mmCIF file of C-alpha atoms in Angstrom:
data_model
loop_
_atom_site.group_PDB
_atom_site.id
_atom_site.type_symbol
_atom_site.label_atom_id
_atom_site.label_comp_id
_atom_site.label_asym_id
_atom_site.label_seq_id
_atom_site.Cartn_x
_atom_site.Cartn_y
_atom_site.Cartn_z
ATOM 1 C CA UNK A 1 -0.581 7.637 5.693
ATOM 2 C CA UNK A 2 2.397 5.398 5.441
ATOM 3 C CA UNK A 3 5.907 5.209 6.855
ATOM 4 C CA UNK A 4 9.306 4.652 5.040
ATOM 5 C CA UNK A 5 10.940 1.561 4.785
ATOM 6 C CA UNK A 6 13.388 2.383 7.005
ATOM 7 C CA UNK A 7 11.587 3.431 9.620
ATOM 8 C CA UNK A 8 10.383 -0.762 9.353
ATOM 9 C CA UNK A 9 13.898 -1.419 9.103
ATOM 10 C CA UNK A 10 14.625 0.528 12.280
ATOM 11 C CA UNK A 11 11.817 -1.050 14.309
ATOM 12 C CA UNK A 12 12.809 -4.588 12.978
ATOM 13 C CA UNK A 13 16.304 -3.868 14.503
ATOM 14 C CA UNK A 14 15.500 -2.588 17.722
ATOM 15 C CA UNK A 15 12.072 -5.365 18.274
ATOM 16 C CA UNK A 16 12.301 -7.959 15.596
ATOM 17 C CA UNK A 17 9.454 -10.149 17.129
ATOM 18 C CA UNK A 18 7.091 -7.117 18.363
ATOM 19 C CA UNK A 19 6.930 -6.036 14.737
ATOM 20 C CA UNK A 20 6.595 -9.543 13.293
ATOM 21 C CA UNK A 21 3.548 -9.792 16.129
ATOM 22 C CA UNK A 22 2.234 -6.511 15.209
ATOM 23 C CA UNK A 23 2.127 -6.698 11.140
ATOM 24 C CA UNK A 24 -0.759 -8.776 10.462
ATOM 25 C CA UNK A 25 -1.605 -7.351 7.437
ATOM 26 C CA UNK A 26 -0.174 -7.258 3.560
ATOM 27 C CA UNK A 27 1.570 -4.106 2.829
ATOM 28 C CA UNK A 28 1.716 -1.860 -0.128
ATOM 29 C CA UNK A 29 5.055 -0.731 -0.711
ATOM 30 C CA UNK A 30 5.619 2.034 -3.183
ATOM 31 C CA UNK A 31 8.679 2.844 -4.787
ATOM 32 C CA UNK A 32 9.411 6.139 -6.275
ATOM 33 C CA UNK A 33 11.462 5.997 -9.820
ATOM 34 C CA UNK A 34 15.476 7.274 -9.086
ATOM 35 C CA UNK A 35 14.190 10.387 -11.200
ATOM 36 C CA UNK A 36 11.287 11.401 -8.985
ATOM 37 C CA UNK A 37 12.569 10.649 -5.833
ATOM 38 C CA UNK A 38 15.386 13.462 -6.181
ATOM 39 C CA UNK A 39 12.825 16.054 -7.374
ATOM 40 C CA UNK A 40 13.171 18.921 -5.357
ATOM 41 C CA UNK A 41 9.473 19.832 -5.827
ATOM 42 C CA UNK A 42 8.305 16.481 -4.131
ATOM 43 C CA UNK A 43 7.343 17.145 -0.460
ATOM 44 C CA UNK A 44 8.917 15.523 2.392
ATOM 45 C CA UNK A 45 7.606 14.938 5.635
ATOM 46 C CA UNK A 46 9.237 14.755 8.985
ATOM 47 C CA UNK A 47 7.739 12.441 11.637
ATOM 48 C CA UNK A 48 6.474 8.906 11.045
ATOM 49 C CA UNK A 49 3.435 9.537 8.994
ATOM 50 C CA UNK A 50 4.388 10.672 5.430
ATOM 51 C CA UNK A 51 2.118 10.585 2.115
ATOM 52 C CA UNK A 52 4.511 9.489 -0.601
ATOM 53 C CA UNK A 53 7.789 8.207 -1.019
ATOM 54 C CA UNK A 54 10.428 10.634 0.277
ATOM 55 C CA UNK A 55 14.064 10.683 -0.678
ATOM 56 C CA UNK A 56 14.314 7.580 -1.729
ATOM 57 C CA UNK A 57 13.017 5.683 0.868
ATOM 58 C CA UNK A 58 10.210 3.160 -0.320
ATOM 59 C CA UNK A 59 7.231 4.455 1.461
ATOM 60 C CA UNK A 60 5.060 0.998 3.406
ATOM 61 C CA UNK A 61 1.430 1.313 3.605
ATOM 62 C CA UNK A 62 -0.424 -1.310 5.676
ATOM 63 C CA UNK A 63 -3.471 -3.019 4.206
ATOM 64 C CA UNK A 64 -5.742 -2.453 6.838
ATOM 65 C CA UNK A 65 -9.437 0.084 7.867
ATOM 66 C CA UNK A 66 -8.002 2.644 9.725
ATOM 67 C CA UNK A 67 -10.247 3.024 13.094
ATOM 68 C CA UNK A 68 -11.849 6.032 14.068
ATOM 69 C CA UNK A 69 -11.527 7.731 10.722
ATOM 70 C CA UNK A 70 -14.519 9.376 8.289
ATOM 71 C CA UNK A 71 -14.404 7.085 5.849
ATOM 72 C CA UNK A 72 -18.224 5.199 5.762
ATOM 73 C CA UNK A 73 -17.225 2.980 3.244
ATOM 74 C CA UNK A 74 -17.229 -0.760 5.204
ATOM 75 C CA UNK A 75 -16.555 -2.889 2.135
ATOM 76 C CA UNK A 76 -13.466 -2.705 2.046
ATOM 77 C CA UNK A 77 -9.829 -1.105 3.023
ATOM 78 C CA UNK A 78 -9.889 1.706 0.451
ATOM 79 C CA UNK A 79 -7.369 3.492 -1.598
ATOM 80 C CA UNK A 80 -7.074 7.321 -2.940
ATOM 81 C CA UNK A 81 -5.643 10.812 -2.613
ATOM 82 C CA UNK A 82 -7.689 12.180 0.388
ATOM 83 C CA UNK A 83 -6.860 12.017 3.743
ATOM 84 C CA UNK A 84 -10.592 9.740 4.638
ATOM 85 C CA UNK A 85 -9.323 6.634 2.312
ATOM 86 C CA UNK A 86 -7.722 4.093 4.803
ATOM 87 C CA UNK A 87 -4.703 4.054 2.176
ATOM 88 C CA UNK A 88 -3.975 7.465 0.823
ATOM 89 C CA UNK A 89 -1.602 7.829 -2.301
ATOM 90 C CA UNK A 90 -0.786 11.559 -2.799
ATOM 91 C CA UNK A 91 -0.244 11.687 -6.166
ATOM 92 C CA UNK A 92 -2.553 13.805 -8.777
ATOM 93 C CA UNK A 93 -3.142 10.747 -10.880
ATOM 94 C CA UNK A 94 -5.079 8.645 -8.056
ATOM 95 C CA UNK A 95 -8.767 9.666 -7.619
ATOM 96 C CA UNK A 96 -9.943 10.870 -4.629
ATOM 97 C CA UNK A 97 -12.093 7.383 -3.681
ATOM 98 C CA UNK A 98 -9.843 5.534 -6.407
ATOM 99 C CA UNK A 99 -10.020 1.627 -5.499
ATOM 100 C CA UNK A 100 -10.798 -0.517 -2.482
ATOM 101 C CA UNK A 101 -9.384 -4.250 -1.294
ATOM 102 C CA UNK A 102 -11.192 -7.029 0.198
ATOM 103 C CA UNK A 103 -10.135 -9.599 2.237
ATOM 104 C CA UNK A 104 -11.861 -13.146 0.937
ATOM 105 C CA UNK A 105 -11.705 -14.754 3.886
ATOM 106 C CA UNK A 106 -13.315 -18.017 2.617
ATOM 107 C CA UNK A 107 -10.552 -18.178 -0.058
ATOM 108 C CA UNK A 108 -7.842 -16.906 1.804
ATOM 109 C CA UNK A 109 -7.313 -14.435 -0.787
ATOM 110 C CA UNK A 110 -7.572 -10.917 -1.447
ATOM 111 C CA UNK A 111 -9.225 -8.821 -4.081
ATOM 112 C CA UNK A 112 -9.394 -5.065 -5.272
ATOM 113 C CA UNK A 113 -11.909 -3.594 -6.953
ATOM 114 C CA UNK A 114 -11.371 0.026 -9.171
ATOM 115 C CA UNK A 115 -14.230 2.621 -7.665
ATOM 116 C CA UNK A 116 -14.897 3.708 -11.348
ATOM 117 C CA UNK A 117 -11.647 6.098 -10.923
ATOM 118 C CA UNK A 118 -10.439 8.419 -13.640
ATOM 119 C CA UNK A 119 -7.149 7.009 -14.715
ATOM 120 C CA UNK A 120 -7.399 3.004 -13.695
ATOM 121 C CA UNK A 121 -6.409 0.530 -11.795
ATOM 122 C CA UNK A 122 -4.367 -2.227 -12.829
ATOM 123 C CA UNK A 123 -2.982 -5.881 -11.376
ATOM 124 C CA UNK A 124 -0.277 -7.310 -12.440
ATOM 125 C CA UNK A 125 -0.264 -5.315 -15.835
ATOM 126 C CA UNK A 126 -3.703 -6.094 -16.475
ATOM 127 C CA UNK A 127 -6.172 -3.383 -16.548
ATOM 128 C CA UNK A 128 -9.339 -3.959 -14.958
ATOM 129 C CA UNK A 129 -12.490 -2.870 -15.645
ATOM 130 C CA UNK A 130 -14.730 -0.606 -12.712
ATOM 131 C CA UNK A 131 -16.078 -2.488 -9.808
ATOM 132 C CA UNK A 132 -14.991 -5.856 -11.447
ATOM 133 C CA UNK A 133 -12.848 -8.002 -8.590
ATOM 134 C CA UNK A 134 -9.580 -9.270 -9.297
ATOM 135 C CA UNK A 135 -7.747 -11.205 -7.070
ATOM 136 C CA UNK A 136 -3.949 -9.938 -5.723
ATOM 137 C CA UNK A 137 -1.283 -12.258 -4.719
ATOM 138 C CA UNK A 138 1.763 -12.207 -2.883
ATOM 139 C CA UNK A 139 4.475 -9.532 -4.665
ATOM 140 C CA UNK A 140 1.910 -8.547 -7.017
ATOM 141 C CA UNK A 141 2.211 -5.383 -8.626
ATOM 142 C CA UNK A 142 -0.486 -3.065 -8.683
ATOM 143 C CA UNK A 143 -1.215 0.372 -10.262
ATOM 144 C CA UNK A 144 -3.272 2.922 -9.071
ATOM 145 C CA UNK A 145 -3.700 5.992 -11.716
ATOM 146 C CA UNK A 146 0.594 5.662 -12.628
ATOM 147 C CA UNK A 147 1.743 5.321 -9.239
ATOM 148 C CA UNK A 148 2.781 1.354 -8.962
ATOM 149 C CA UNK A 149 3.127 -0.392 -5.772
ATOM 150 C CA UNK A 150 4.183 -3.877 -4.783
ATOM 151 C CA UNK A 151 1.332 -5.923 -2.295
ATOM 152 C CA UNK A 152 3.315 -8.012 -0.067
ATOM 153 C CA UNK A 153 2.194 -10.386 2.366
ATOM 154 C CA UNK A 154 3.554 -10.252 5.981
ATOM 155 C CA UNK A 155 6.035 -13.321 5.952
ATOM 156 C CA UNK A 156 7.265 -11.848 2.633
ATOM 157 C CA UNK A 157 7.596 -8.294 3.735
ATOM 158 C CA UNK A 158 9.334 -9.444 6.964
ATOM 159 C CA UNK A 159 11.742 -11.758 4.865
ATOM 160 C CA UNK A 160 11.938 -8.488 2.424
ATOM 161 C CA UNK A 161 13.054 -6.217 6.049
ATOM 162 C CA UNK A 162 15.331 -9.021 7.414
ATOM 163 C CA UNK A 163 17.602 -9.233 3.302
ATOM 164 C CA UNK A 164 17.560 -5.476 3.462
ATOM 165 C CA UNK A 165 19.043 -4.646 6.985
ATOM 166 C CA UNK A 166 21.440 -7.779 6.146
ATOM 167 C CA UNK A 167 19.417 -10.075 9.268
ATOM 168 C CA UNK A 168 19.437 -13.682 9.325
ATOM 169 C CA UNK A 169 16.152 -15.164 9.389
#
């Protein structure tokens, strides 16, 4: 599950350097469309965990294995609707097991591979083809089934926090 942008913008207020300790991983930041994001049909969650974008507010999802949870797949940190992916996207377009990134340590690069799900994966506009690796950069977009996200890297999504809440760097 992910939190809302401003729920990063409240923490980097209140402990600028404990967050920018604490993020050591890229993000996935997913923006709902003006149109959706008023739907009244769209669920909204209260608490810090939510499982889309709600109101509005750009909904951050960190690019890391959660620990402790059911998910046996160790490849990777992997992407899809159910509540066992280490990054879940509630949306009915996104497969259940839908995608997975890797880290590529030697290259200092990541990668994310589609898990053969129903309605694609795409980088940077690009669709790729099932379990073929394609490598992600900094402010990529990606597209899992039609829900789009941005991948940021730490520095960038701190820089991104610091513009938004008006901060000097």
């Amino acid at each position: 599950m992910g939190q809302g942008l401003s729920q990063y913008a409240r923490r980097f207020l209140s402990n600028r350097a404990e967050l920018e300790r604490s993020l050591d991983c890229p993000v996935l930041v997913w923006e709902t469309p003006t149109s959706r994001a008023a739907d009244p049909a769209l669920p909204t969650l209260t608490g810090t965990a939510q499982s889309r974008p709600a109101g509005g507010d750009a909904m951050v999802l960190e690019v890391r294995k959660v620990v402790g949870a059911a998910n046996p797949f160790v490849f990777g940190v992997t992407v899809g609707r159910v509540d066992t992916n280490d990054i879940v996207i509630d949306d009915g377009s996104v497969s259940r097991f839908h995608a997975y990134l890797q880290n590529d340590a030697k290259a200092g690069k990541w990668v994310v591979v589609d898990a053969e799900s129903k309605n694609g994966s795409w980088v940077a506009g690009r669709k790729i083809a099932p379990q073929e690796r394609a490598q992600v950069g900094d402010s990529m977009r990606l597209r899992f089934g039609f829900v789009e996200v941005t991948f940021l890297e730490p520095k960038t999504f701190l820089a991104r926090l610091a513009k938004a809440v008006g901060a000097a760097k």
